[in-house]
Short mmCIF file of C-alpha atoms and ligand atoms in Angstrom, two decimals:
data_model
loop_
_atom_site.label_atom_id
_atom_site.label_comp_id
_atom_site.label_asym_id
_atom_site.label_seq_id
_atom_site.Cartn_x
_atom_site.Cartn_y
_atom_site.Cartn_z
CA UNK V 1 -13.67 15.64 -17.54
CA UNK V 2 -15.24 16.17 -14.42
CA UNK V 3 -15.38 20.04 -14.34
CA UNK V 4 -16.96 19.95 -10.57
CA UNK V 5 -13.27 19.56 -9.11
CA UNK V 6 -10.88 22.31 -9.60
CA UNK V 7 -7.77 20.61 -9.49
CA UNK V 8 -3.89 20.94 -10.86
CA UNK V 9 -0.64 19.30 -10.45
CA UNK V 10 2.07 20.79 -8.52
CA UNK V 11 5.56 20.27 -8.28
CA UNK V 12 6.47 19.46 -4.48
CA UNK V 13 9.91 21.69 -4.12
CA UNK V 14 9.68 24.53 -6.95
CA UNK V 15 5.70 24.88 -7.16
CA UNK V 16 5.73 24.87 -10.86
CA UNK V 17 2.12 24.26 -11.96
CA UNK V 18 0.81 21.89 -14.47
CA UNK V 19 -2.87 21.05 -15.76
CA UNK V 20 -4.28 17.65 -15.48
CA UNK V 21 -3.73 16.99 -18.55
CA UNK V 22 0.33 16.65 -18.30
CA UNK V 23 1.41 13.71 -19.16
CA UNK V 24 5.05 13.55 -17.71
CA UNK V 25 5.34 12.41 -13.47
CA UNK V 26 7.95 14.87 -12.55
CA UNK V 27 8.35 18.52 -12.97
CA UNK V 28 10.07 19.64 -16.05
CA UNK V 29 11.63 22.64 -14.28
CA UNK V 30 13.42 21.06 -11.62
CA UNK V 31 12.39 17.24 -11.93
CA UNK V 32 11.18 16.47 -8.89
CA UNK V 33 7.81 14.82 -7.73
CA UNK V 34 4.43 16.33 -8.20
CA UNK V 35 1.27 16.71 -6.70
CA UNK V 36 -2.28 16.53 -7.59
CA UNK V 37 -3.50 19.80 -5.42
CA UNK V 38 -7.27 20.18 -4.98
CA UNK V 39 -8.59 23.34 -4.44
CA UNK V 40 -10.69 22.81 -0.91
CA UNK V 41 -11.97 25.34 -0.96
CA UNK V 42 -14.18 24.71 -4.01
CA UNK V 43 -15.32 21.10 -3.72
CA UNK V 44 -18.54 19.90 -3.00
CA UNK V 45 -17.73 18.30 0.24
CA UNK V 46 -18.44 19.85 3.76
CA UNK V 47 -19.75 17.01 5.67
CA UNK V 48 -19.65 12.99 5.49
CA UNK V 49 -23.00 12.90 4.49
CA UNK V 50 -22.57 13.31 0.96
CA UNK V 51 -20.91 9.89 1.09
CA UNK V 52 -22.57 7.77 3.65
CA UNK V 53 -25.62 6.50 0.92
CA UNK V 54 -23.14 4.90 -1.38
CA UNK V 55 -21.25 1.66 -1.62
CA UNK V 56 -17.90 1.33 -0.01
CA UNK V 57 -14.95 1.50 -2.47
CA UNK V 58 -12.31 3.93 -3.64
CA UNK V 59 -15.44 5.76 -5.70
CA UNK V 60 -17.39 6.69 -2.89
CA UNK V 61 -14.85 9.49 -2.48
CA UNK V 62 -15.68 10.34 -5.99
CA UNK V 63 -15.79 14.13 -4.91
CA UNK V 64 -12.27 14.14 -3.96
CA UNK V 65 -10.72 12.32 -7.38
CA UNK V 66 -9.93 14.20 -9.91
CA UNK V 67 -10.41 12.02 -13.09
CA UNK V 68 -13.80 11.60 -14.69
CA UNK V 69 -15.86 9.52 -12.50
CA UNK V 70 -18.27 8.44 -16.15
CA UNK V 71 -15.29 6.75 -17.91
CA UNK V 72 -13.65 4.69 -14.67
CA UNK V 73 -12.14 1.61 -14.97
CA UNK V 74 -12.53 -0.22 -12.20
CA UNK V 75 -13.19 -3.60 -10.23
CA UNK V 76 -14.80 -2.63 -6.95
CA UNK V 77 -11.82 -2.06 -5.54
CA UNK V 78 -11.31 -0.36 -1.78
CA UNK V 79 -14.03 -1.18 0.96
CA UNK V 80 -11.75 -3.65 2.62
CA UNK V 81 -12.28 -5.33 5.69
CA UNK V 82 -11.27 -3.47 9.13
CA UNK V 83 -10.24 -6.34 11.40
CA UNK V 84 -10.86 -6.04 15.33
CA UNK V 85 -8.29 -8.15 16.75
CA UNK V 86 -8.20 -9.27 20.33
CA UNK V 87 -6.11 -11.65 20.52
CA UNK V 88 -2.97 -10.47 17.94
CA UNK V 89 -3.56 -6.92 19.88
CA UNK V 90 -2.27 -9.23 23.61
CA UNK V 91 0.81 -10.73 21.12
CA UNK V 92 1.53 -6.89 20.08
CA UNK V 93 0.75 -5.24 23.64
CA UNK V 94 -1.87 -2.72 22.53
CA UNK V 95 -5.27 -2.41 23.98
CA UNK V 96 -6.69 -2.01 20.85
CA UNK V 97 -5.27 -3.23 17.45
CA UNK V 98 -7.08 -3.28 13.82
CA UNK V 99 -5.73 -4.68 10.28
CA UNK V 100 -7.22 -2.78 7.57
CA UNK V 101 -7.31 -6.12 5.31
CA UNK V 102 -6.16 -5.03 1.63
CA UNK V 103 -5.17 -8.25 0.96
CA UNK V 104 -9.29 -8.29 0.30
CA UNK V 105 -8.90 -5.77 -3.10
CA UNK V 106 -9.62 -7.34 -6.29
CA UNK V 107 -5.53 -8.50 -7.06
CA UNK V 108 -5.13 -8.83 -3.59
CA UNK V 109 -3.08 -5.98 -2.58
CA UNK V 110 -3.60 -1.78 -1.87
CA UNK V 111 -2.19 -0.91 -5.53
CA UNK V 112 -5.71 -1.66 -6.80
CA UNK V 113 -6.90 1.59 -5.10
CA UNK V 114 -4.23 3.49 -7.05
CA UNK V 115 -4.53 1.34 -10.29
CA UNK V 116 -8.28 2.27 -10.62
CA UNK V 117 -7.21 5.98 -11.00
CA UNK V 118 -4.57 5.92 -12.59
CA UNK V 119 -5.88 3.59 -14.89
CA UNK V 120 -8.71 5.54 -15.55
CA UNK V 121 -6.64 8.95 -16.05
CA UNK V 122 -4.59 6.86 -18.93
CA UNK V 123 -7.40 6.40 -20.95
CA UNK V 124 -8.94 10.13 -20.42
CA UNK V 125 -5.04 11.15 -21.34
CA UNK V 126 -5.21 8.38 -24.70
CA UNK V 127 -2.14 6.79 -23.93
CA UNK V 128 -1.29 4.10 -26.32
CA UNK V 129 -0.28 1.76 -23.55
CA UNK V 130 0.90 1.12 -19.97
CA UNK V 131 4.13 0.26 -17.91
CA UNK V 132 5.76 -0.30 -14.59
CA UNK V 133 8.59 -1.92 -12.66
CA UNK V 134 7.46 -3.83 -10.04
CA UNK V 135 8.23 -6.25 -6.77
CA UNK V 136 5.33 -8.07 -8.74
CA UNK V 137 1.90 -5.92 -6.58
CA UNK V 138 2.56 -3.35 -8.92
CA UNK V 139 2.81 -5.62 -11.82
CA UNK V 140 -0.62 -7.58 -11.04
CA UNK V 141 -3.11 -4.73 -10.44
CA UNK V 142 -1.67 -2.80 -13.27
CA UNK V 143 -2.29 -5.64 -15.67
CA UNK V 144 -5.57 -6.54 -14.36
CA UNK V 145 -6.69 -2.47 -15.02
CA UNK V 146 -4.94 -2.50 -18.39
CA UNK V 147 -6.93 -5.52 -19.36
CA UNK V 148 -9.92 -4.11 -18.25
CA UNK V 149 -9.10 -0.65 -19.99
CA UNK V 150 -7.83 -2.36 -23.28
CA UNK V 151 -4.77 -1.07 -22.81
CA UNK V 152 -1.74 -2.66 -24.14
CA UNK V 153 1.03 -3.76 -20.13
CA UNK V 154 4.60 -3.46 -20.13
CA UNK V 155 6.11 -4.94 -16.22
CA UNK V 156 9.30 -5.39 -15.81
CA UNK V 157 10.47 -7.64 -12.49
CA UNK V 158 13.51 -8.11 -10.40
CA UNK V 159 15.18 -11.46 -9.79
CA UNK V 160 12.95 -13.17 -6.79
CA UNK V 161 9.54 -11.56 -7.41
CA UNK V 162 6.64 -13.61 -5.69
CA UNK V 163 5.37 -16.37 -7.75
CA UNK V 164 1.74 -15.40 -7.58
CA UNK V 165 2.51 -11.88 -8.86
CA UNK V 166 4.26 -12.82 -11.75
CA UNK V 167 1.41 -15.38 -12.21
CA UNK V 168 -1.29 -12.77 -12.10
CA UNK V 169 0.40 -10.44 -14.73
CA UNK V 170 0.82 -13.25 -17.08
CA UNK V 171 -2.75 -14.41 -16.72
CA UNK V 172 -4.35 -11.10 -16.87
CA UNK V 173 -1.95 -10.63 -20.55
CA UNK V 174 0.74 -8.22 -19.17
CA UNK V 175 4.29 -8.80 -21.05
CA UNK V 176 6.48 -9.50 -18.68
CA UNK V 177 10.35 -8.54 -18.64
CA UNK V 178 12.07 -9.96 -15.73
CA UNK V 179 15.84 -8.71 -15.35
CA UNK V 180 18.29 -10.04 -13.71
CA UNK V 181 18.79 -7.39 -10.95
CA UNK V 182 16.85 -5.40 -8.56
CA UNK V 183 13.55 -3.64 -8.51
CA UNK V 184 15.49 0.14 -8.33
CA UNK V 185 17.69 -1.25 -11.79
CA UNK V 186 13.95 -2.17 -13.06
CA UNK V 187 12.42 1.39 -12.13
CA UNK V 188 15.31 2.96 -13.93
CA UNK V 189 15.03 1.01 -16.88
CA UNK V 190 11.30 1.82 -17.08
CA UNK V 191 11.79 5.92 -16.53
CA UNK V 192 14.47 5.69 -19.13
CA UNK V 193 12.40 3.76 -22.13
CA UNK V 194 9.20 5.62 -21.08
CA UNK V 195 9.44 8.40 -22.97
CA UNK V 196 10.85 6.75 -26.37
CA UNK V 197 8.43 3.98 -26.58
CA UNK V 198 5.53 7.00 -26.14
CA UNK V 199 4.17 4.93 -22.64
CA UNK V 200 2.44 6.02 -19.45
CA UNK V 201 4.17 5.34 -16.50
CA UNK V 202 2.66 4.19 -13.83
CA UNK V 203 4.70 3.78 -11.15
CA UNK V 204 4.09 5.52 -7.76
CA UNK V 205 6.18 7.98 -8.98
CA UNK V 206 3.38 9.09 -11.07
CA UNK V 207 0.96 10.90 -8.63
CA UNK V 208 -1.99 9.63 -9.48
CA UNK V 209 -2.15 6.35 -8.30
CA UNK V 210 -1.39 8.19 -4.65
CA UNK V 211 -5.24 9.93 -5.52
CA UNK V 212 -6.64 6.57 -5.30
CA UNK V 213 -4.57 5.36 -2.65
CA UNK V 214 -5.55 8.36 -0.21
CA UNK V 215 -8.78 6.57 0.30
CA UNK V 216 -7.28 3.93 2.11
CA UNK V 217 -7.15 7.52 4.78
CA UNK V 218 -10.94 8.34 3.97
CA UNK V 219 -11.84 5.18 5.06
CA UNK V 220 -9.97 4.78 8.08
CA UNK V 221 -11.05 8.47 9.16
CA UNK V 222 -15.02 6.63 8.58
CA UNK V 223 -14.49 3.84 10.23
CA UNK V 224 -12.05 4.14 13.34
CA UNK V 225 -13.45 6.30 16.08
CA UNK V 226 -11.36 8.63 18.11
CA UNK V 227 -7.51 8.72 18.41
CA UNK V 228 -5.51 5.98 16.91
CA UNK V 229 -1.89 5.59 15.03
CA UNK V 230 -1.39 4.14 11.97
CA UNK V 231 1.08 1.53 10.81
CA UNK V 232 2.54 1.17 7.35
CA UNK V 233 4.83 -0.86 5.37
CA UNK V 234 6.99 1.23 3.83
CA UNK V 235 8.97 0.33 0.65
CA UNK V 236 9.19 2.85 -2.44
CA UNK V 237 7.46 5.51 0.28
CA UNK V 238 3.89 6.13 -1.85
CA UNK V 239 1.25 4.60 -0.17
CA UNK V 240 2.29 6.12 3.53
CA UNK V 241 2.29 9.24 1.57
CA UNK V 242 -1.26 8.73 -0.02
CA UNK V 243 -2.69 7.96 3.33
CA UNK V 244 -1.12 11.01 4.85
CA UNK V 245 -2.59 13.38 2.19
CA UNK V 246 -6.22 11.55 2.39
CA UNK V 247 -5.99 12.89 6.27
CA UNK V 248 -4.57 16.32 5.42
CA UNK V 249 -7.41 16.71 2.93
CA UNK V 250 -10.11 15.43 5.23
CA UNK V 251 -8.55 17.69 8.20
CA UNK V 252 -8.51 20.32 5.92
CA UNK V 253 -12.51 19.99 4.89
CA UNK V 254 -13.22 19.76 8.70
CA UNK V 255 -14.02 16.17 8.34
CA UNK V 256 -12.11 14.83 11.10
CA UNK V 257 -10.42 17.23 13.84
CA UNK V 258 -7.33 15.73 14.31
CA UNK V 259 -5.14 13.49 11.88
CA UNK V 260 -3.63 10.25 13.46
CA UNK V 261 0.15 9.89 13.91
CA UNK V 262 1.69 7.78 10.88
CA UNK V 263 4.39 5.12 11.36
CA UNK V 264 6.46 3.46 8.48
CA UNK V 265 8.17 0.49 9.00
CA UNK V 266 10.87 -1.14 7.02
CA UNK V 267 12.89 -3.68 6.76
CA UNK V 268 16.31 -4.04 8.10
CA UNK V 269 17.87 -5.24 5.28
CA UNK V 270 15.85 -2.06 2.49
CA UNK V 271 15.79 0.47 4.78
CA UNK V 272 16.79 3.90 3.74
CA UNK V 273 13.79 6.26 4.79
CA UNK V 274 13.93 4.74 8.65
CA UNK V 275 17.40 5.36 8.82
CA UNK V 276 16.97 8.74 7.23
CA UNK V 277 14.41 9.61 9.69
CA UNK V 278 16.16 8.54 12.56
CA UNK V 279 19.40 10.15 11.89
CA UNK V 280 17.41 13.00 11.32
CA UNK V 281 18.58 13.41 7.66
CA UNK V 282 16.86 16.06 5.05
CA UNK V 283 18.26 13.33 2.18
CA UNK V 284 18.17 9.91 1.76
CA UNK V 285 20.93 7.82 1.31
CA UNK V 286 20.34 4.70 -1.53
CA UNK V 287 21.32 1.17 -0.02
CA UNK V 288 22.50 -0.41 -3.11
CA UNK V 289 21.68 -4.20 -2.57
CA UNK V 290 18.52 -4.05 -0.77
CA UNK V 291 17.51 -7.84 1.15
CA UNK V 292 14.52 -8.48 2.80
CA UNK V 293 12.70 -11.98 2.85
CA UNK V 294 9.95 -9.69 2.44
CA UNK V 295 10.16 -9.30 -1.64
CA UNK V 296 7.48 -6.46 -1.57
CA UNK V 297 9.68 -3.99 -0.37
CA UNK V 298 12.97 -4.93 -1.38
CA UNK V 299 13.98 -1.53 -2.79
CA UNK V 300 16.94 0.62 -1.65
CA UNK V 301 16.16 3.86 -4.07
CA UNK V 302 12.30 4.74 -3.00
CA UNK V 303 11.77 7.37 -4.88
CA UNK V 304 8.82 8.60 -3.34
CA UNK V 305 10.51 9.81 0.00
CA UNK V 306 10.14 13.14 0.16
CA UNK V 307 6.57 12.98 0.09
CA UNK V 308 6.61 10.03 2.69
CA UNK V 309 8.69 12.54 4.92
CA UNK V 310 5.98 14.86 4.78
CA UNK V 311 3.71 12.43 6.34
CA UNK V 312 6.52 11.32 9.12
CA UNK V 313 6.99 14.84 10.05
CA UNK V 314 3.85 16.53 10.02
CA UNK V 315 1.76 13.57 11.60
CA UNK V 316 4.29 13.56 14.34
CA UNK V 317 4.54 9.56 13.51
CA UNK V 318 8.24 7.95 13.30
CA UNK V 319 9.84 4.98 11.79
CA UNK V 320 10.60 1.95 12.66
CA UNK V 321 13.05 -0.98 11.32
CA UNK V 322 12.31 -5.01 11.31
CA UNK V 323 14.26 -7.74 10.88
CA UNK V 324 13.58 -10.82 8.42
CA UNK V 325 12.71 -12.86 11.64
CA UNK V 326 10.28 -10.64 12.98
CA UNK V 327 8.15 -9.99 10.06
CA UNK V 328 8.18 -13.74 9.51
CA UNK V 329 6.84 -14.32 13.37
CA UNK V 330 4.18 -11.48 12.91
CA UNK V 331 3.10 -12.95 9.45
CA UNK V 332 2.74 -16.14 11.62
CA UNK V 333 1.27 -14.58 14.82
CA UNK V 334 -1.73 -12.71 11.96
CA UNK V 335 -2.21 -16.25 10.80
CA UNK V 336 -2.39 -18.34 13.86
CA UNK V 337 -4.15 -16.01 16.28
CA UNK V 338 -6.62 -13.75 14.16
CA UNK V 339 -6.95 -16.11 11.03
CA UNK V 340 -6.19 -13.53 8.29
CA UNK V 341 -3.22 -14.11 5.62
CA UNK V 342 -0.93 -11.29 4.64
CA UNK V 343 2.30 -11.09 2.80
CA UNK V 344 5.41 -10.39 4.71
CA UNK V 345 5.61 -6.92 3.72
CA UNK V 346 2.51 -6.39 5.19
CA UNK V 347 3.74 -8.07 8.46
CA UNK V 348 6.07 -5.76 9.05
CA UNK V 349 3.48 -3.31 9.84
CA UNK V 350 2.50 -5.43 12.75
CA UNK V 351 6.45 -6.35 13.52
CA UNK V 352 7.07 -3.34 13.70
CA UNK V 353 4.28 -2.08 16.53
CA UNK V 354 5.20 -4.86 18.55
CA UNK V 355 8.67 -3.63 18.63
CA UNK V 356 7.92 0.06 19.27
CA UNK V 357 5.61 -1.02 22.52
CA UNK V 358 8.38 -3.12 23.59
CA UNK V 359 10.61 0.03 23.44
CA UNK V 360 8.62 1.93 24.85
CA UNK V 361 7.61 4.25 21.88
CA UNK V 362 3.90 3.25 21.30
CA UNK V 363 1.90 3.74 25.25
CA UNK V 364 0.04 0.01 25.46
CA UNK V 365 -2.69 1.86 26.01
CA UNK V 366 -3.42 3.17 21.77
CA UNK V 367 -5.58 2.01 19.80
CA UNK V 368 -3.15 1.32 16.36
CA UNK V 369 -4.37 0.64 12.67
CA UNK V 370 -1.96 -1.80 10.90
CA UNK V 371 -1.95 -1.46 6.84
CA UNK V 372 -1.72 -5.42 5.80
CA UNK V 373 -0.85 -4.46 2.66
CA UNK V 374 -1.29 -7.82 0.62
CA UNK V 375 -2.47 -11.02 0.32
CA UNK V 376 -0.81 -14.15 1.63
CA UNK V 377 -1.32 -16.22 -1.33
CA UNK V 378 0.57 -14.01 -3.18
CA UNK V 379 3.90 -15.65 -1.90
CA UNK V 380 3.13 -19.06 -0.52
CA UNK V 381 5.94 -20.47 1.52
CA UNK V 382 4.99 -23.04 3.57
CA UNK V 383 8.61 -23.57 4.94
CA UNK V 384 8.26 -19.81 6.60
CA UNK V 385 5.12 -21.37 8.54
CA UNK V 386 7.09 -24.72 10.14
CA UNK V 387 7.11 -26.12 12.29
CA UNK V 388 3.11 -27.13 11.04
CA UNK V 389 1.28 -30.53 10.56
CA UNK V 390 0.88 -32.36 7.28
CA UNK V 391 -0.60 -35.99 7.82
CA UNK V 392 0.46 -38.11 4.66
CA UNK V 393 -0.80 -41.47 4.81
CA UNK V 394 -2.88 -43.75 2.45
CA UNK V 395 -6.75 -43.57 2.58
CA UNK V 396 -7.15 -46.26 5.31
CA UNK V 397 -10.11 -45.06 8.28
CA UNK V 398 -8.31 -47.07 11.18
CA UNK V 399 -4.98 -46.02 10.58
CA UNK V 400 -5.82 -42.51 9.88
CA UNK V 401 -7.80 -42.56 13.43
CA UNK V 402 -4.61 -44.22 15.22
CA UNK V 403 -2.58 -41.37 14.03
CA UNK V 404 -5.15 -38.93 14.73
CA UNK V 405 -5.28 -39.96 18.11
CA UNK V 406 -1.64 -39.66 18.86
CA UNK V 407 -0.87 -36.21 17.16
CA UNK V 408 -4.64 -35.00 19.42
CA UNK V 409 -2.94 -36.19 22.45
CA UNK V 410 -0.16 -33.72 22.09
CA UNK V 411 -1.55 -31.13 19.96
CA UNK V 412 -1.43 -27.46 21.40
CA UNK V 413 -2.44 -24.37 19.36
CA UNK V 414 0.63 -22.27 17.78
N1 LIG D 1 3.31 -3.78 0.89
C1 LIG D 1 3.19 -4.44 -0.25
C2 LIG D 1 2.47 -5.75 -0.23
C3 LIG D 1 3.72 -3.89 -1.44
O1 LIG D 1 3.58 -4.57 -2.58
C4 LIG D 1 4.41 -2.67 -1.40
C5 LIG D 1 5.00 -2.09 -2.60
C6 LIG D 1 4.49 -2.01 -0.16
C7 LIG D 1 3.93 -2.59 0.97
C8 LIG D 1 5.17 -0.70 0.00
O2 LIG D 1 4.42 0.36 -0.51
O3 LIG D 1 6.09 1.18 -2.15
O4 LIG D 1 4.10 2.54 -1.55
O5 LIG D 1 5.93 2.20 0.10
N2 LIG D 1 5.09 -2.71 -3.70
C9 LIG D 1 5.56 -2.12 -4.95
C10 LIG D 1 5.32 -3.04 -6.12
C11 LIG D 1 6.89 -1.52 -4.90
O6 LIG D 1 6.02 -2.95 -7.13
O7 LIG D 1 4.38 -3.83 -6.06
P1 LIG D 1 5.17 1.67 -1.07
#
């Protein structure tokens, strides 16, 4: 163990206290969430100096996570690309708009941040093996980890997980339990078998994939100057929550001065925490048969919303909801004007900017971060991208030039 960082868990409503070395993800007093809690006060960390001679990555922060930094298990994940985009930001209406590209992790989505740490605190805890419920992002990055770790992968799927998930799992040796119902059925299933089959959970649920996740905050706080907002797609409510506590931690060290405002976006057809939010709710209310196009975060129970409320509130952000058509024109509008491929849950992010600038919420004048949380290759649909141009024709030089010529002649850029 890494005895440099004082750390514990903590549960979020009754403070109950547990060591690191707890196994269980929710408090055994009063069952709700915890937190890992790291005492500031104590860690190494006072300026960004300490970082700035290492490689980019979720263990560059290495300070700041408390799991033995020796024994990780990781795949170079974090470091993604920050994307400057000047002509998506006209489409939007900001002056200034940025993806932060985790499509670019190792499995192609955020959960690789998480997975590395959580991954890694598995094997310090011995665990005899691993398991999740996923949308299918979950399901890949865990089974790429527990391959790397040796660790024995349980995932269990909902009816209409992305292709290229599932494939991922099966090809990095997960076993793979796909039910016919919905990724909150699957999540229940998974907390109620947990305990009997003696597995390690590793949903969001359990707080330490949120450690790893928080860098996604570190790095944004290195690499965007001056006052921004952030954007995130918001399903199961753990990664907006990570990225609000990398911020509180870093505002807490002195690092930064001020903490950007955080924005969740979900969809119309899964979204609970927005309409909490705006309703101005203290509880969320389950929507029982969650649809989205975007499969990602098709979940009506997210059961990390109180934290995600947290981040709402005290980051003075807000929420915004999307329908299926406008997360399927941003996920074009990324594509076609800025050349990057995302998911459509990671569209939304963008969806849902343009939306609050066209009611007036977001000034034209920010400077916004959108969270593209995935890859676009993980769900390949090429009849979401129509109308496009496929040319099939036999391998003959004067008719493909005839053609050529006529589709040129009225060819205009989508
Ligand atoms: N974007 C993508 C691409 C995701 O896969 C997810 C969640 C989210 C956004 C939402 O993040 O749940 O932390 O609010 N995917 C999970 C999964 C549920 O099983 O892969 P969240």
């Amino acid at each position: 163990m890494n005895q440099r960082i004082d750390a514990w868990l903590q549960c979020i409503s009754c403070r109950s206290i547990y060591p690191l070395d707890y196994r269980g993800y929710a408090c055994e007093k009063c069952g709700d969430l915890l937190d890992v809690v790291l005492d500031l006060d104590k860690v190494e960390v006072r300026s960004w100096s300490i970082f700035r001679d290492r490689s980019r990555g979720v263990w560059r922060y290495r300070e700041l996570i408390p799991v033995d930094f020796s024994k990780r298990v990781t795949l170079r994940e974090g470091g993604t690309p920050l994307i400057d985009c000047k002509r998506l930001n006209e489409w939007v209406g900001v002056k200034e708009l940025y993806l932060k590209f985790e499509g670019a992790n190792p499995t192609g989505s955020f959960k690789d941040r998480g997975m590395t740490v959580a991954v890694t605190k598995a094997l310090e805890l011995n665990v005899r093996g691993v398991i999740c419920a996923s949308t299918g992002n979950t399901a890949a990055s865990l089974a790429a980890y527990a391959s790397r770790a040796g660790l024995p992968c349980i995932t269990i799927i909902p009816e209409g997980a992305a292709l290229g998930k599932i494939f991922q799992a099966i090809a990095y040796g997960a076993i793979l339990i796909k039910i016919k119902g919905s990724f909150d059925q699957a999540l229940k299933i998974v907390i109620s078998v947990v305990g009997e089959l003696g597995l390690y959970l590793l949903n969001s649920i359990n707080t330490w994939r949120l450690e790893g996740q928080k860098t996604l905050g570190y790095e944004l706080a290195e690499e965007v100057d001056g006052e921004y907002l952030v954007s995130v797609p918001v399903g199961n409510c753990g990664n907006i929550a990570a990225i609000w506590k990398g911020f509180s931690e870093l505002k807490y060290l002195g690092l930064i001065d001020e903490a950007p405002r955080m924005f969740g976006v979900q969809a119309e057809g899964a979204s609970p925490f927005a309409k909490m939010v705006e309703e101005c709710r203290e509880k969320i209310e389950p929507v029982e048969n969650p649809q989205t196009i975007a499969s990602a975060i098709r979940i009506g129970r997210p059961v990390n919303w109180k934290k995600a409320l947290r981040a709402v509130r005290e980051s003075r952000g807000g929420v915004e909801v999307v329908s299926d058509g406008e997360i399927l024109e941003a996920q074009r509008a990324i594509a076609r004007l800025e050349g990057l491929g995302v998911e459509p849950a990671s569209a939304a992010s963008v969806a849902g900017v343009k939306k609050m600038v066209a009611e007036g919420r977001i000034d034209r004048g920010e400077k916004v971060v959108c969270i593209c949380t995935g890859h676009l290759l993980k769900d390949p649909n090429p009849d979401l991208f129509k109308p496009f141009t496929i040319l099939e024709t036999e391998p003959d030089l004067q008719k493909i030039i005839k053609e050529l010529t006529e589709i040129t002649s009225i060819i205009k850029i989508q």
